[in-house]
PDB file of C-alpha atoms in Angstrom:
ATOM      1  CA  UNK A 248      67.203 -68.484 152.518  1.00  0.00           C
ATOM      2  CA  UNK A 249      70.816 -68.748 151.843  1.00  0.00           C
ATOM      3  CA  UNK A 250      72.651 -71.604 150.513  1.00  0.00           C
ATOM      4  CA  UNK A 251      74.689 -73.694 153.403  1.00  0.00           C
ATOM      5  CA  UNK A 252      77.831 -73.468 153.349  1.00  0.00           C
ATOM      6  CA  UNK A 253      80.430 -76.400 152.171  1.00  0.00           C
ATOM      7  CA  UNK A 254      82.313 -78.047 155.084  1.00  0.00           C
ATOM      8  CA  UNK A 255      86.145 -76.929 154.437  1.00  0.00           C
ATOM      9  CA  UNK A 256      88.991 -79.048 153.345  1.00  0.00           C
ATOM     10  CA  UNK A 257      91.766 -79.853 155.386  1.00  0.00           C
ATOM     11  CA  UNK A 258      95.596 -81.035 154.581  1.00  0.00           C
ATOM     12  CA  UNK A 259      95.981 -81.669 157.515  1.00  0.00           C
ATOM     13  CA  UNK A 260      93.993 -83.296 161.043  1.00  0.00           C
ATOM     14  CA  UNK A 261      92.094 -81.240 162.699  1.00  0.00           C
ATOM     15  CA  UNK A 262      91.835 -81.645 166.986  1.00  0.00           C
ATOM     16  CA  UNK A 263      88.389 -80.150 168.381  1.00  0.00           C
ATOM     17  CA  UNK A 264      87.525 -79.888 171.829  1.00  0.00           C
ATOM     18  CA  UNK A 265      83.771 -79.850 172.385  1.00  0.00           C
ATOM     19  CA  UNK A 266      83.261 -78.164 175.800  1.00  0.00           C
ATOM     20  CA  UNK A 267      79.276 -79.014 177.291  1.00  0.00           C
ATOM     21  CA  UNK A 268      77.480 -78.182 179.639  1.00  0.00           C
ATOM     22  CA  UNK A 269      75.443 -81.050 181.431  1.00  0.00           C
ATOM     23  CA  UNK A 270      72.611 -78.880 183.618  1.00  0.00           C
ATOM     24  CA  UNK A 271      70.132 -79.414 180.791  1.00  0.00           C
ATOM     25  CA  UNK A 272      69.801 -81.883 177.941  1.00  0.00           C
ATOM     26  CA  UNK A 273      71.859 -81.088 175.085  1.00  0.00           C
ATOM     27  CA  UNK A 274      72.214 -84.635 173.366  1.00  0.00           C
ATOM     28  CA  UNK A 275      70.852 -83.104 170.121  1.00  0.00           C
ATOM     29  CA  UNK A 276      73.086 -80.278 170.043  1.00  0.00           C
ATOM     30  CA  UNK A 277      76.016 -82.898 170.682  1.00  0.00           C
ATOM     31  CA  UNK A 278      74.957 -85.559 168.280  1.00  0.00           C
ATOM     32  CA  UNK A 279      74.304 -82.623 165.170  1.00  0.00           C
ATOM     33  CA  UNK A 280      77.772 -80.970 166.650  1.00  0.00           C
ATOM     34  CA  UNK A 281      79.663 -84.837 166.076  1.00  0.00           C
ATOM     35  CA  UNK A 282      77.926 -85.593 163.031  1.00  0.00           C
ATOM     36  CA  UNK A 283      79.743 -82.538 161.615  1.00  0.00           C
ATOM     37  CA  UNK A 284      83.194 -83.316 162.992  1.00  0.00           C
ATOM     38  CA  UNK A 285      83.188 -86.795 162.069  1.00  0.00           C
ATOM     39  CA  UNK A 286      81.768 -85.670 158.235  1.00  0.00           C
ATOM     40  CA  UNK A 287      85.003 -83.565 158.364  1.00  0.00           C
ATOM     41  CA  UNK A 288      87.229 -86.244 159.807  1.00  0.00           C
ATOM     42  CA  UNK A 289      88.089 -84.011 163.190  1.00  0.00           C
ATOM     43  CA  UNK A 290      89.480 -85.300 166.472  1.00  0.00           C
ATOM     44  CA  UNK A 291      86.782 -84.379 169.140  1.00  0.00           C
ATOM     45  CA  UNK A 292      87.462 -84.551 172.762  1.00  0.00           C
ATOM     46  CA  UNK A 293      84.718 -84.095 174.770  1.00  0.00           C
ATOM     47  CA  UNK A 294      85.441 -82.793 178.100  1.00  0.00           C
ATOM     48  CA  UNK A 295      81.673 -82.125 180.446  1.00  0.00           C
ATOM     49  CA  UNK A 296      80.994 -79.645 183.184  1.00  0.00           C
ATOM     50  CA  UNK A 297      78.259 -79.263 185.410  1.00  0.00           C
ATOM     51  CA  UNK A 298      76.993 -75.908 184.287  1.00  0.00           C
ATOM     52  CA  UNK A 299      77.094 -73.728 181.279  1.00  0.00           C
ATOM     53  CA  UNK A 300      78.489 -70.567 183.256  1.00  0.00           C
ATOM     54  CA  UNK A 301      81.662 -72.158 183.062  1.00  0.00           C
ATOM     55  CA  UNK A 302      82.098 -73.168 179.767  1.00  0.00           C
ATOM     56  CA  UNK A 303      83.969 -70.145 178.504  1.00  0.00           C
ATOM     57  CA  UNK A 304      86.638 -70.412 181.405  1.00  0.00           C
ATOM     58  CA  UNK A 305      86.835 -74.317 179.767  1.00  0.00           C
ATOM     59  CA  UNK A 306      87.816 -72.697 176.386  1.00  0.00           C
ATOM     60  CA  UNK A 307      89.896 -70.272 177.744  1.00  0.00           C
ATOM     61  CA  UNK A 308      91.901 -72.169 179.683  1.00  0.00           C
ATOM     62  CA  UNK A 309      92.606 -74.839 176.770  1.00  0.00           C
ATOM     63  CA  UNK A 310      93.554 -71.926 174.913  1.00  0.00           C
ATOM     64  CA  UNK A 311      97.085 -71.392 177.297  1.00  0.00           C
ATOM     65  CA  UNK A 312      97.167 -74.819 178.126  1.00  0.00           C
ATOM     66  CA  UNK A 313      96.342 -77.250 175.463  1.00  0.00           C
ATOM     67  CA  UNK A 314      96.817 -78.001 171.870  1.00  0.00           C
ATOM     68  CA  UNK A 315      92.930 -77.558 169.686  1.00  0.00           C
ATOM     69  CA  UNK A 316      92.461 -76.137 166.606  1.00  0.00           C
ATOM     70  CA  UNK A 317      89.056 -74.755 167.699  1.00  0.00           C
ATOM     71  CA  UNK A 318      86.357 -75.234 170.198  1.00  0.00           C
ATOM     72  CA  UNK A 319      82.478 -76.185 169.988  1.00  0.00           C
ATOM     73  CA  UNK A 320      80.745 -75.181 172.939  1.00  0.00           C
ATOM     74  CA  UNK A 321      77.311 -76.866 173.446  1.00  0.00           C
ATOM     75  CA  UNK A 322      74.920 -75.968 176.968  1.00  0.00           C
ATOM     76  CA  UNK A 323      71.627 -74.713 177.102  1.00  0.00           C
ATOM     77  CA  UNK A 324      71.045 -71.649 179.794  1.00  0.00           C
ATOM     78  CA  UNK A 325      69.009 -68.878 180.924  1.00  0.00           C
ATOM     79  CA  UNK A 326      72.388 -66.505 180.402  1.00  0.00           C
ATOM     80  CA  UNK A 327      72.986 -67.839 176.862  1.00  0.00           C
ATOM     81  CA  UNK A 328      73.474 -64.519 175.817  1.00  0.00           C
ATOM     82  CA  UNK A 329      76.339 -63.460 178.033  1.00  0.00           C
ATOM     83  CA  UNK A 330      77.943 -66.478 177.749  1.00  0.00           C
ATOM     84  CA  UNK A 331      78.004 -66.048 173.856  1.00  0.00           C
ATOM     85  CA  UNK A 332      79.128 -62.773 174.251  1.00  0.00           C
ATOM     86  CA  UNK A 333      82.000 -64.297 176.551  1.00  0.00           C
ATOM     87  CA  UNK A 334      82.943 -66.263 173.866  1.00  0.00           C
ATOM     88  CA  UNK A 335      82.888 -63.689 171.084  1.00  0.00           C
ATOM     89  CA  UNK A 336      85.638 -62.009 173.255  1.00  0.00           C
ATOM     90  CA  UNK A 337      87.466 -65.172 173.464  1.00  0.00           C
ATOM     91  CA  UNK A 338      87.358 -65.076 169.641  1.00  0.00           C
ATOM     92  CA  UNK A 339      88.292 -61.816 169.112  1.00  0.00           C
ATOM     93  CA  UNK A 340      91.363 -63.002 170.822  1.00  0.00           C
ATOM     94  CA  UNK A 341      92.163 -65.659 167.459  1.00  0.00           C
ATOM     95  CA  UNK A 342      90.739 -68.803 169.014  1.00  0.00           C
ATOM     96  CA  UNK A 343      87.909 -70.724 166.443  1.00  0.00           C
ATOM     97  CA  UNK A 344      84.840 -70.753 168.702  1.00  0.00           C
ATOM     98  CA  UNK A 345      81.775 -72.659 167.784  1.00  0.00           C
ATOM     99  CA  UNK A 346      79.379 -71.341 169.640  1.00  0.00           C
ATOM    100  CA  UNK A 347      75.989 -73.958 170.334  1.00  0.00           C
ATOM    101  CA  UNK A 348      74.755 -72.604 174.081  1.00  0.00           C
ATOM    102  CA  UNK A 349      70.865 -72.062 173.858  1.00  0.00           C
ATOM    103  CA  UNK A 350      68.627 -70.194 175.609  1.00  0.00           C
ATOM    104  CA  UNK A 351      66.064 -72.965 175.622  1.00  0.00           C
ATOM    105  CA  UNK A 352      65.068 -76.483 174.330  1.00  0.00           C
ATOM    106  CA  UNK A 353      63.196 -75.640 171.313  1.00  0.00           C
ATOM    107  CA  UNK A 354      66.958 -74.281 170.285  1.00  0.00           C
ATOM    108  CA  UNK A 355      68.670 -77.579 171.057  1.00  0.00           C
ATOM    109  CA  UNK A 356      68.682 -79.021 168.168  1.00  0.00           C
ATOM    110  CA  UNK A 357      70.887 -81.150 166.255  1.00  0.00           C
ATOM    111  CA  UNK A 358      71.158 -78.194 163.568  1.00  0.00           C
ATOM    112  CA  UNK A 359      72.453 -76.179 166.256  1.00  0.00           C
ATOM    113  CA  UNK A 360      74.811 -78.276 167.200  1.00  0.00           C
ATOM    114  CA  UNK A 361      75.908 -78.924 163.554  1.00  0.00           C
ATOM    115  CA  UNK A 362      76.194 -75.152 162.632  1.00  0.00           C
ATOM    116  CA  UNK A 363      78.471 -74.207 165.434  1.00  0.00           C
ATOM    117  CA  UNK A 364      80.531 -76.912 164.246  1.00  0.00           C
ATOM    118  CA  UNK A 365      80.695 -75.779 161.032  1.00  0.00           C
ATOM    119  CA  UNK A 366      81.157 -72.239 162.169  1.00  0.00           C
ATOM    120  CA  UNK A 367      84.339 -73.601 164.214  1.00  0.00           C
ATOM    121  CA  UNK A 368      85.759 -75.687 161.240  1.00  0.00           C
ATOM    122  CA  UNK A 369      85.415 -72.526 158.455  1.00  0.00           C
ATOM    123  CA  UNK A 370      87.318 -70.398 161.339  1.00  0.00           C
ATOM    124  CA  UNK A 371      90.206 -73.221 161.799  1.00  0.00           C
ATOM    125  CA  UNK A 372      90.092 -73.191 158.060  1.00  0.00           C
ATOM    126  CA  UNK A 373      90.459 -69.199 157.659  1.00  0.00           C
ATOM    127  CA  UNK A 374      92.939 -69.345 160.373  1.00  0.00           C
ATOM    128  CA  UNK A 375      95.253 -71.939 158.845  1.00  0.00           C
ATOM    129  CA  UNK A 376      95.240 -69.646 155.180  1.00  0.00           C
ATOM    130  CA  UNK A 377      96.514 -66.654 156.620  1.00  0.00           C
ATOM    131  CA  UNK A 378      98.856 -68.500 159.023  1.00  0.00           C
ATOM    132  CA  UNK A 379     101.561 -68.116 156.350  1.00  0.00           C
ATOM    133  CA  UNK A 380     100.681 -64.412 155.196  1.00  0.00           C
ATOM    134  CA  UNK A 381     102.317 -61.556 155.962  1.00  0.00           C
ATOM    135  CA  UNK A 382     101.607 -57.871 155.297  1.00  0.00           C
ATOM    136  CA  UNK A 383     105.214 -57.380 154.183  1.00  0.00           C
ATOM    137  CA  UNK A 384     106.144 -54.627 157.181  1.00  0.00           C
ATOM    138  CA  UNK A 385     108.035 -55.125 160.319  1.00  0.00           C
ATOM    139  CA  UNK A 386     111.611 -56.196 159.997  1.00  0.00           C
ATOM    140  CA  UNK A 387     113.329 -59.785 159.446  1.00  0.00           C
ATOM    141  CA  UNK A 388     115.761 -61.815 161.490  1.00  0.00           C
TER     142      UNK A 388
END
């Protein structure tokens, strides 16, 4: 077993929007997901839909519209899988993506919820570091 990892430090606030699904019960996976946030002193909005399908359509569109640092997505589904694979993609695009959609209820847990939390905060954290780098190509104003 690894050692968990520390919950970053931030100079500055840091706005979450938790995106859930309510078709199943997912109140552990929320409370361990807010636990984590509030340990880290985030902003969490918390915006519901009725099914997990949609939930990385939520996260995309908050992406071009709205201003979060990253994303915690919390549902429990038969089509877990492809969603998390929707939201890798949405990742690989630079958004922070916590990812907390199960496959079942044994899975729901408040670790769960607490983990993609984490996994969203160490990405905003990453994120904001190499904000400032550059590679030193490309030409200058």
């Amino acid at each position: 077993m690894t050692d968990a990892l520390v919950l970053p430090l931030f100079d500055k606030p840091v706005k979450l929007l938790f995106s859930v699904a309510r078709d199943h019960d997912c109140a552990d996976l929320l409370s361990g997901a807010l636990a984590q946030a509030a340990a880290a002193g985030a902003e969490v909005e918390v915006i519901e839909l009725p099914r997990a399908l949609e939930l990385p359509a939520l996260v995309a569109m908050a992406e071009r519209q709205a201003r979060f640092d990253g994303h915690v997505v919390i549902g429990q589904s038969d089509t877990a899988a492809e969603i998390g694979r929707t939201l890798a993609l949405i990742g690989l695009q630079g958004a922070s993506v916590g990812n907390a959609v199960v496959a079942g209820p044994e899975q729901a847990t408040e670790a769960a919820g607490r983990d993609a939390c984490l996994a969203a905060l160490h990405l905003i954290a990453i994120s904001r570091k190499w904000a400032g780098q550059t590679k030193g190509i490309g030409f200058r104003p």
